[in-house]
mmCIF file of N, CA and C in Angstrom:
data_model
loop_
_atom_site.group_PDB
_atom_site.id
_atom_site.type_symbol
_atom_site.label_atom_id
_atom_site.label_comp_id
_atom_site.label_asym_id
_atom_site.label_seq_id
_atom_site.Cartn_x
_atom_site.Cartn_y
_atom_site.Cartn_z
ATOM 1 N N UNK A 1 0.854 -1.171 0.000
ATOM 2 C CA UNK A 1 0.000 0.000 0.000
ATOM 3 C C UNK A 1 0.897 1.230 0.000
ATOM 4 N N UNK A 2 0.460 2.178 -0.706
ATOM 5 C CA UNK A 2 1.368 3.448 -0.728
ATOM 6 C C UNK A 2 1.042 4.290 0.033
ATOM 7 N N UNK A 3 2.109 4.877 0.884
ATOM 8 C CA UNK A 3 1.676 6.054 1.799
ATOM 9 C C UNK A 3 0.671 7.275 0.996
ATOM 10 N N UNK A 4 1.042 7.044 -0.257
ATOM 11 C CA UNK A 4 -0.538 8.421 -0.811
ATOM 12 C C UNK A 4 -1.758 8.272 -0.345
ATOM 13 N N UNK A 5 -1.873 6.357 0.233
ATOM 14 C CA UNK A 5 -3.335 6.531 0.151
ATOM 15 C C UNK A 5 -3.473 6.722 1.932
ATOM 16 N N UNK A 6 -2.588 7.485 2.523
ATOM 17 C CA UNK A 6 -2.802 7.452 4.027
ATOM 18 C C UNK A 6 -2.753 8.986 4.364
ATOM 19 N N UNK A 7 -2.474 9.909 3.091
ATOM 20 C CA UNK A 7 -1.691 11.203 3.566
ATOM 21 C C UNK A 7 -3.000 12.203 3.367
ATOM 22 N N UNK A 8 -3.183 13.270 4.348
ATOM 23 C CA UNK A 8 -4.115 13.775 4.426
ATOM 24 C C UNK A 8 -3.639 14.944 3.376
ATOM 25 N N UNK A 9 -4.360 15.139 2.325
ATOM 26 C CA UNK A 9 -3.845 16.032 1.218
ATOM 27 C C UNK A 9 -3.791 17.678 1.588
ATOM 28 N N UNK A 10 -4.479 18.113 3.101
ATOM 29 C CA UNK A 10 -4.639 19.280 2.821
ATOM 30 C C UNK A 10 -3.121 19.702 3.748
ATOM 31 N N UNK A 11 -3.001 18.258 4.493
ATOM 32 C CA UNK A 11 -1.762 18.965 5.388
ATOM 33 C C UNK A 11 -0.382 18.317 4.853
ATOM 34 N N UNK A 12 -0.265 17.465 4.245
ATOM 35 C CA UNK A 12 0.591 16.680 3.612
ATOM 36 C C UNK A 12 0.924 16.042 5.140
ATOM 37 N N UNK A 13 0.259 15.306 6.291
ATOM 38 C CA UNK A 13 0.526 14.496 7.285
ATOM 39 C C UNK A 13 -0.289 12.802 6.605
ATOM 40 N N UNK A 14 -0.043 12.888 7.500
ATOM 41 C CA UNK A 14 -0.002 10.597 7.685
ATOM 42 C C UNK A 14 -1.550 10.990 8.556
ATOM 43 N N UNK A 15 -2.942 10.268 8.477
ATOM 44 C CA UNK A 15 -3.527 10.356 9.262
ATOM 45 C C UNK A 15 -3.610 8.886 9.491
ATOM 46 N N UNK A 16 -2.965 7.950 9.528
ATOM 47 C CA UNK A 16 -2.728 6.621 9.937
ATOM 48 C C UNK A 16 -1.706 6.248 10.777
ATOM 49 N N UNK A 17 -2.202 5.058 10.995
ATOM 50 C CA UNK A 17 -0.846 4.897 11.722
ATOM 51 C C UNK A 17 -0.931 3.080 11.265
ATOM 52 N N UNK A 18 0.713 2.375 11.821
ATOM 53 C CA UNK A 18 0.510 0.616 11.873
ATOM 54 C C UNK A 18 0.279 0.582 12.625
ATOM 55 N N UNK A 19 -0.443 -0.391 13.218
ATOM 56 C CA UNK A 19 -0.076 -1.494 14.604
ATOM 57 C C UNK A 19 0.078 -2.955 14.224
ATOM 58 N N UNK A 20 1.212 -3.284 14.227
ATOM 59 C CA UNK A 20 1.234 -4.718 14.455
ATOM 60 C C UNK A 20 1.413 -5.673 15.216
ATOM 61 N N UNK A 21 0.740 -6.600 15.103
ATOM 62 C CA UNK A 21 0.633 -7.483 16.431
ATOM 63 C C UNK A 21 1.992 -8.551 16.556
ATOM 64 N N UNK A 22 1.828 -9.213 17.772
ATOM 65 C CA UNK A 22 3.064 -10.647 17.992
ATOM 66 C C UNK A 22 3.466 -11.125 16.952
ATOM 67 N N UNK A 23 2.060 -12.087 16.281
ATOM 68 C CA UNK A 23 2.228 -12.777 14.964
ATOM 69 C C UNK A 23 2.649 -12.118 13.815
ATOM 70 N N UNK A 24 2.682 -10.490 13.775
ATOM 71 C CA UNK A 24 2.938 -9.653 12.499
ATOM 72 C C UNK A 24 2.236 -9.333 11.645
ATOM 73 N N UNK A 25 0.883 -9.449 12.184
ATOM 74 C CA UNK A 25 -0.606 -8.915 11.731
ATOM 75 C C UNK A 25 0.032 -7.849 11.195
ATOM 76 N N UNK A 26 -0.365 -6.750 10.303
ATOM 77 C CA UNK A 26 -0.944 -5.546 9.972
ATOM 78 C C UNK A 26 -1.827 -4.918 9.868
ATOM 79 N N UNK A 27 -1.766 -3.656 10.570
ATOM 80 C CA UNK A 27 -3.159 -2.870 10.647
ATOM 81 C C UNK A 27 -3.034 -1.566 10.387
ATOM 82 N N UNK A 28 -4.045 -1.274 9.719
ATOM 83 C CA UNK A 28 -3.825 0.396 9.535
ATOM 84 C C UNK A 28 -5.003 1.259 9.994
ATOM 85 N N UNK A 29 -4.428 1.787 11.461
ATOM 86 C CA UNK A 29 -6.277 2.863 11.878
ATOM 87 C C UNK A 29 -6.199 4.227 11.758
ATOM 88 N N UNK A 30 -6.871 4.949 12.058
ATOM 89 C CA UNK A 30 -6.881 6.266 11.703
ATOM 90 C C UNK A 30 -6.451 6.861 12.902
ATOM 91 N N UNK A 31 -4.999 7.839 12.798
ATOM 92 C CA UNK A 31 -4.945 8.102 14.158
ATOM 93 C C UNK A 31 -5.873 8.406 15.391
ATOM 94 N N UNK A 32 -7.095 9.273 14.937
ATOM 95 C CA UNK A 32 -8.266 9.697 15.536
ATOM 96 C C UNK A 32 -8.507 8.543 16.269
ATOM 97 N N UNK A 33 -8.504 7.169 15.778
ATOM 98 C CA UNK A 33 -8.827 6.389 16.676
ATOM 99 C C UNK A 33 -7.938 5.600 17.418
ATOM 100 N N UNK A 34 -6.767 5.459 17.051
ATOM 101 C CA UNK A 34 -5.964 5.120 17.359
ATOM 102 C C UNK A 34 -5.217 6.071 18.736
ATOM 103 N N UNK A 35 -5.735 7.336 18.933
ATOM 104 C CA UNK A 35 -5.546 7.812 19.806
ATOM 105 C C UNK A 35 -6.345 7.758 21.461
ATOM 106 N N UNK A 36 -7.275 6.850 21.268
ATOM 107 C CA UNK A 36 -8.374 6.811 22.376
ATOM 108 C C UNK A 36 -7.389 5.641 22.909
ATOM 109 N N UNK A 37 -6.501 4.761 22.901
ATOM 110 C CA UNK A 37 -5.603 4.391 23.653
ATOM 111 C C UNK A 37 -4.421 4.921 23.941
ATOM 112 N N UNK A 38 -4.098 5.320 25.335
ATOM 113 C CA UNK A 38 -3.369 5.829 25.940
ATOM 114 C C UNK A 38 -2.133 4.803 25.551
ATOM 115 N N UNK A 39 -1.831 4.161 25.530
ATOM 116 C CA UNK A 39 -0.833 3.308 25.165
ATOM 117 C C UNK A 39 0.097 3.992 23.540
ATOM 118 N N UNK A 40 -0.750 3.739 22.629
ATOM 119 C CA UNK A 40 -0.453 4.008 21.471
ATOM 120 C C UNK A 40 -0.441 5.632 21.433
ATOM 121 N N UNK A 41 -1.270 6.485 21.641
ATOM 122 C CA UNK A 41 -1.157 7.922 22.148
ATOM 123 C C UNK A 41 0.482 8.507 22.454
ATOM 124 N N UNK A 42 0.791 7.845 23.398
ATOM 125 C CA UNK A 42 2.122 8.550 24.061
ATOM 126 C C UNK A 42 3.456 7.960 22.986
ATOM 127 N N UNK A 43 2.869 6.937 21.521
ATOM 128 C CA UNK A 43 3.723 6.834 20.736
ATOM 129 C C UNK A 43 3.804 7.121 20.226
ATOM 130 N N UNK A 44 2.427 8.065 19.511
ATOM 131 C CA UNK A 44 2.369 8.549 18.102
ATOM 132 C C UNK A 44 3.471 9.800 18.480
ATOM 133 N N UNK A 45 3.468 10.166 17.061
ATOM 134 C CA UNK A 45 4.150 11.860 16.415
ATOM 135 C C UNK A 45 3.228 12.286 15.311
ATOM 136 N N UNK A 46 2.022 13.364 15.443
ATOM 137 C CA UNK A 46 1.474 13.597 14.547
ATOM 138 C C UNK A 46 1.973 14.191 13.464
ATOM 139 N N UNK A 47 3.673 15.019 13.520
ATOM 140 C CA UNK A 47 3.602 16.174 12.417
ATOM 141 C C UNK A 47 4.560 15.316 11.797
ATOM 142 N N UNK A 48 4.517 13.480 11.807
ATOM 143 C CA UNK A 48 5.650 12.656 11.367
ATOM 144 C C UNK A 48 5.112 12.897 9.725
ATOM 145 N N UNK A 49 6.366 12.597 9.055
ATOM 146 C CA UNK A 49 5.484 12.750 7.272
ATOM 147 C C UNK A 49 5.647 11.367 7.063
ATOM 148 N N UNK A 50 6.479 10.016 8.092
ATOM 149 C CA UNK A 50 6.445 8.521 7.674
ATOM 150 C C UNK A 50 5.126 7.613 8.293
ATOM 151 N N UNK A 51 4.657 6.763 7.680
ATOM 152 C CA UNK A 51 3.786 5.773 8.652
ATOM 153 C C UNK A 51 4.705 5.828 9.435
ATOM 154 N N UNK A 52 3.600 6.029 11.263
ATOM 155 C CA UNK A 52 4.536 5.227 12.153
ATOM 156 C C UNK A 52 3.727 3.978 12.393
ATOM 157 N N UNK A 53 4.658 3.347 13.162
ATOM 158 C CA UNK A 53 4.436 2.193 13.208
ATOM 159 C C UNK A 53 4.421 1.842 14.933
ATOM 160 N N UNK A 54 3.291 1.144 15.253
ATOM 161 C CA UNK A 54 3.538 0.535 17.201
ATOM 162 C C UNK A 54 3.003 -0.811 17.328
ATOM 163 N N UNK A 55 4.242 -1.745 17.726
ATOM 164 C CA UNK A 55 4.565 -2.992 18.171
ATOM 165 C C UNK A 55 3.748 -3.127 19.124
ATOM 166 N N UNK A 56 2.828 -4.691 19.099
ATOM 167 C CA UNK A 56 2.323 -4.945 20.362
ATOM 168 C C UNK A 56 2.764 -6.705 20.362
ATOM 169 N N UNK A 57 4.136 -6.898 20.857
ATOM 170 C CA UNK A 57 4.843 -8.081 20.531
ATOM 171 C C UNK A 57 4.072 -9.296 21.562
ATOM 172 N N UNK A 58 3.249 -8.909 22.038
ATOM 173 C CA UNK A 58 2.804 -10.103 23.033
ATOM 174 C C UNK A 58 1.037 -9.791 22.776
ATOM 175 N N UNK A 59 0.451 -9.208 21.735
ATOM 176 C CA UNK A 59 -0.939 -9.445 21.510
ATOM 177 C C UNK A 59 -0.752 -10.100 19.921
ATOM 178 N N UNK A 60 -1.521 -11.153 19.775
ATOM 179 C CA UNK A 60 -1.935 -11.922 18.952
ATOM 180 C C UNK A 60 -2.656 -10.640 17.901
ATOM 181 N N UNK A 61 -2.655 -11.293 16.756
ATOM 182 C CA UNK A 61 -3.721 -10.480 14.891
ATOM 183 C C UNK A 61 -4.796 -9.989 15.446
ATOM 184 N N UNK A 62 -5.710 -11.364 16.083
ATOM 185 C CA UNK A 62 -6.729 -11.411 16.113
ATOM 186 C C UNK A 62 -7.314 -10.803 17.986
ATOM 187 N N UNK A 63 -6.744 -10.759 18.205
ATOM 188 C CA UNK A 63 -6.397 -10.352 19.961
ATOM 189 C C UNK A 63 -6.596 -8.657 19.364
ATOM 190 N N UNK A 64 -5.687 -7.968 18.784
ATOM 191 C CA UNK A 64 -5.524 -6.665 18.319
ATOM 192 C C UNK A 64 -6.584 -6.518 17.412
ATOM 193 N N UNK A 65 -7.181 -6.743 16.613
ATOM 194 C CA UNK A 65 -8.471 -6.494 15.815
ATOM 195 C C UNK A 65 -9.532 -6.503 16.230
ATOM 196 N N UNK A 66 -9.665 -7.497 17.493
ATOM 197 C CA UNK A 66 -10.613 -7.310 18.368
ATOM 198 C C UNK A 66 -10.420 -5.776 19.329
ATOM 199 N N UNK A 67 -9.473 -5.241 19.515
ATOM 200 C CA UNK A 67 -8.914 -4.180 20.509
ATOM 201 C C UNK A 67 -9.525 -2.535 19.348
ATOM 202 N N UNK A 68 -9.028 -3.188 18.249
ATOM 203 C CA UNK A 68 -8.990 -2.075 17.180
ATOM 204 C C UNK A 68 -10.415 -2.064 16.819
ATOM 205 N N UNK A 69 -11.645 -3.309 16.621
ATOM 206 C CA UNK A 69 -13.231 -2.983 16.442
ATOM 207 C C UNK A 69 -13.860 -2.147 17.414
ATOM 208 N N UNK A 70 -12.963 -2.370 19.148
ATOM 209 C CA UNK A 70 -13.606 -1.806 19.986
ATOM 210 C C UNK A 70 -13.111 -0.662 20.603
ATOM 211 N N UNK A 71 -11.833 -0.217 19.523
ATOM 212 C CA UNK A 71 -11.710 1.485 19.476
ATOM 213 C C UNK A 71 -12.705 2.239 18.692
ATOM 214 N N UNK A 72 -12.986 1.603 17.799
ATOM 215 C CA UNK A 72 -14.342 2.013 16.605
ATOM 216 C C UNK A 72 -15.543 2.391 17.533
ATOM 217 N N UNK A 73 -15.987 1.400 18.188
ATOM 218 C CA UNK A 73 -16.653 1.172 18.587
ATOM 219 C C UNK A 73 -16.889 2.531 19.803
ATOM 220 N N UNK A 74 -15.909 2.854 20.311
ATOM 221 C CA UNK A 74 -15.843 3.707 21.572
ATOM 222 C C UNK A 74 -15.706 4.823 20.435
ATOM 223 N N UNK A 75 -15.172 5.489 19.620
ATOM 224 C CA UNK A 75 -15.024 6.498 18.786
ATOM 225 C C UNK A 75 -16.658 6.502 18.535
ATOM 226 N N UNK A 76 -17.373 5.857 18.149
ATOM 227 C CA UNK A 76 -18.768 6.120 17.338
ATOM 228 C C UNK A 76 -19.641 6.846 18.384
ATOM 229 N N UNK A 77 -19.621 5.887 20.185
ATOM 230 C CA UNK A 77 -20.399 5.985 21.048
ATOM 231 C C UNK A 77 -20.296 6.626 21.771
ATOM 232 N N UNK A 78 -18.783 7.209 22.146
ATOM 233 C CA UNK A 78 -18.368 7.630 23.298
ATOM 234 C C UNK A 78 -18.851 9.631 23.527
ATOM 235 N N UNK A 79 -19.455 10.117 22.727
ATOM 236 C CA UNK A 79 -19.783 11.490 22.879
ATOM 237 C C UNK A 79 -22.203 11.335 22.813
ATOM 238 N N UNK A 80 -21.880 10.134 22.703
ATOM 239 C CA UNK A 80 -23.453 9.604 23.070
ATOM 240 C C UNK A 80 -24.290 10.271 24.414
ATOM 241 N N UNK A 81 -25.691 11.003 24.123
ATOM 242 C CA UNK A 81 -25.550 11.411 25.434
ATOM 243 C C UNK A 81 -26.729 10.145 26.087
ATOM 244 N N UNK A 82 -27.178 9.826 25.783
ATOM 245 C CA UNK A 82 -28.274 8.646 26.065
ATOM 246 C C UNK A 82 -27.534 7.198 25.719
ATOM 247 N N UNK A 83 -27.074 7.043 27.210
ATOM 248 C CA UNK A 83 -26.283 5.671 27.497
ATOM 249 C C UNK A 83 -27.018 4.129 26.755
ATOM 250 N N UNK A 84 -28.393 5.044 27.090
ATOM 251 C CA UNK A 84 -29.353 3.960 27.254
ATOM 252 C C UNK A 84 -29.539 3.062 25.741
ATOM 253 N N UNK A 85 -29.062 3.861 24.900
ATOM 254 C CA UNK A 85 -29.214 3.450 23.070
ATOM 255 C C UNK A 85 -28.451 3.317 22.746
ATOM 256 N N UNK A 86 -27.139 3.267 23.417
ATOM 257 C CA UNK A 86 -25.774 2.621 22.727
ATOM 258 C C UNK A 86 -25.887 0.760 22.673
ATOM 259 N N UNK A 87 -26.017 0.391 21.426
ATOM 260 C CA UNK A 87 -26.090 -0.995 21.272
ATOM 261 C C UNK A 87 -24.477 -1.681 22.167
ATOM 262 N N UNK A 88 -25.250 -2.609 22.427
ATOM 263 C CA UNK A 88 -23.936 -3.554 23.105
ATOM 264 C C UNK A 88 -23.107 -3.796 22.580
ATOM 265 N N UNK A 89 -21.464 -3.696 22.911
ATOM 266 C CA UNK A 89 -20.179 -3.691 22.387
ATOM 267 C C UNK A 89 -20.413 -5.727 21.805
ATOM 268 N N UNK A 90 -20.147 -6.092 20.429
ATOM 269 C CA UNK A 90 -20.118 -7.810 20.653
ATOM 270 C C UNK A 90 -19.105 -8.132 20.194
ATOM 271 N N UNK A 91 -18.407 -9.419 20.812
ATOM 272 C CA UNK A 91 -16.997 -9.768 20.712
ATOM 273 C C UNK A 91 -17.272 -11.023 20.630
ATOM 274 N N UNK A 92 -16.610 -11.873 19.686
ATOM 275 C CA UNK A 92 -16.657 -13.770 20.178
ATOM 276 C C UNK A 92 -16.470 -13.926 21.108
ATOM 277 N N UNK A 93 -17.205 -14.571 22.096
ATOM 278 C CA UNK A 93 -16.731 -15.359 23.637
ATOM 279 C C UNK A 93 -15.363 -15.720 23.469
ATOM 280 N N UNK A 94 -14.837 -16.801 22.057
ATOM 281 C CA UNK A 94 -13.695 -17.302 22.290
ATOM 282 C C UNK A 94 -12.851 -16.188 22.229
ATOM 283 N N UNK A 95 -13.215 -15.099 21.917
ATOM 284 C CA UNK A 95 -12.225 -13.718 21.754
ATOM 285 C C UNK A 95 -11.492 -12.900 23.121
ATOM 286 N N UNK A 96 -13.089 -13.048 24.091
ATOM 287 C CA UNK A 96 -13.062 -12.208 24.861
ATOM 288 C C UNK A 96 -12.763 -12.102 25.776
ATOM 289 N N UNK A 97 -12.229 -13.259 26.621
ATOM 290 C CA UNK A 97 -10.895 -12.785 27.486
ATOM 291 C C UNK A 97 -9.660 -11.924 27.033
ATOM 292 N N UNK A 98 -9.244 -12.843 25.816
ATOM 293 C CA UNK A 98 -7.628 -12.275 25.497
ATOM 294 C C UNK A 98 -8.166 -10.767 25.500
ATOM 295 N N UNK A 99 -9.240 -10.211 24.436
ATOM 296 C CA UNK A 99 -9.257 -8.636 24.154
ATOM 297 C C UNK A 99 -9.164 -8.028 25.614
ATOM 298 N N UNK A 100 -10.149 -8.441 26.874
ATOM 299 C CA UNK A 100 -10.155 -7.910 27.421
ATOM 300 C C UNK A 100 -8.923 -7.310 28.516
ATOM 301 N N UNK A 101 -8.293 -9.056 28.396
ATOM 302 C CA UNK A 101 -7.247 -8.229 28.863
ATOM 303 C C UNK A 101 -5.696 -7.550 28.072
ATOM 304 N N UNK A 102 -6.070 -8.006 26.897
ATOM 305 C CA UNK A 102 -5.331 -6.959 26.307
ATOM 306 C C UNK A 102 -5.503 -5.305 26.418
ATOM 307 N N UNK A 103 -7.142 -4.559 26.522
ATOM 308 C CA UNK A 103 -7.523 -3.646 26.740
ATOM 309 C C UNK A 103 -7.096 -3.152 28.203
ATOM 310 N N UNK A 104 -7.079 -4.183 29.420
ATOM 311 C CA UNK A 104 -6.135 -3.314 30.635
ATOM 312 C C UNK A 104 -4.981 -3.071 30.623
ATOM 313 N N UNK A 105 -4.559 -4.231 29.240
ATOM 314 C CA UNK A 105 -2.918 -3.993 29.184
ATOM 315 C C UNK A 105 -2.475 -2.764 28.237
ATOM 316 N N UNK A 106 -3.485 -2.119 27.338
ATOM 317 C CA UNK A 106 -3.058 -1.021 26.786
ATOM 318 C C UNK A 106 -3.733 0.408 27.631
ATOM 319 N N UNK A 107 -4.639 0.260 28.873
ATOM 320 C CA UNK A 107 -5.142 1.058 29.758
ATOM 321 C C UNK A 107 -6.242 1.547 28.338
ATOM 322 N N UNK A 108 -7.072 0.609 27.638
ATOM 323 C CA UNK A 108 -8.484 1.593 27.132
ATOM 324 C C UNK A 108 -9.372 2.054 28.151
#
């Protein structure tokens, strides 16, 4: 994939970022969301002009994609003012330990 298709044209910045997982998954999120974890937050460099890139050498592809649906997920809901109509976050059972505690381990 070419960094053109990540670069925000009006500022010539990266509005992406990687994360790759243990196994060497690749992922590409939008910093915006990628910033609602404090973890990845204190790694980025927004005025970088390269993809950056942040290692999570002990979360699994699928461990991190689950982490990354339920940054989406908090980005869509999280300025919601009626708790009461936010549909339930859903994760595979077989998923949802590892995410979860992958999520205390990145402090979401």
């Amino acid at each position: 994939m070419g960094n053109f298709l990540l670069i925000d044209m009006a500022t010539g910045r990266n509005t992406f970022i990687r994360l790759v997982s243990g196994d060497d998954k690749e992922f590409f999120v939008e910093m915006r969301i990628a910033a609602l974890c404090d973890t990845v937050l204190k790694q980025m460099n927004t005025s970088a002009s390269d993809i950056q890139t942040v290692r999570f050498g002990t979360i699994s592809g699928e461990t991190l994609e689950g982490v990354i649906q339920y940054l989406h997920y908090k980005a869509k809901y999280m300025d919601e003012p009626n708790y009461q109509t936010i549909p339930e976050f859903y994760i595979e059972p077989r998923l949802s330990l590892d995410v979860l505690k992958a999520a205390i381990h990145l402090k979401l």
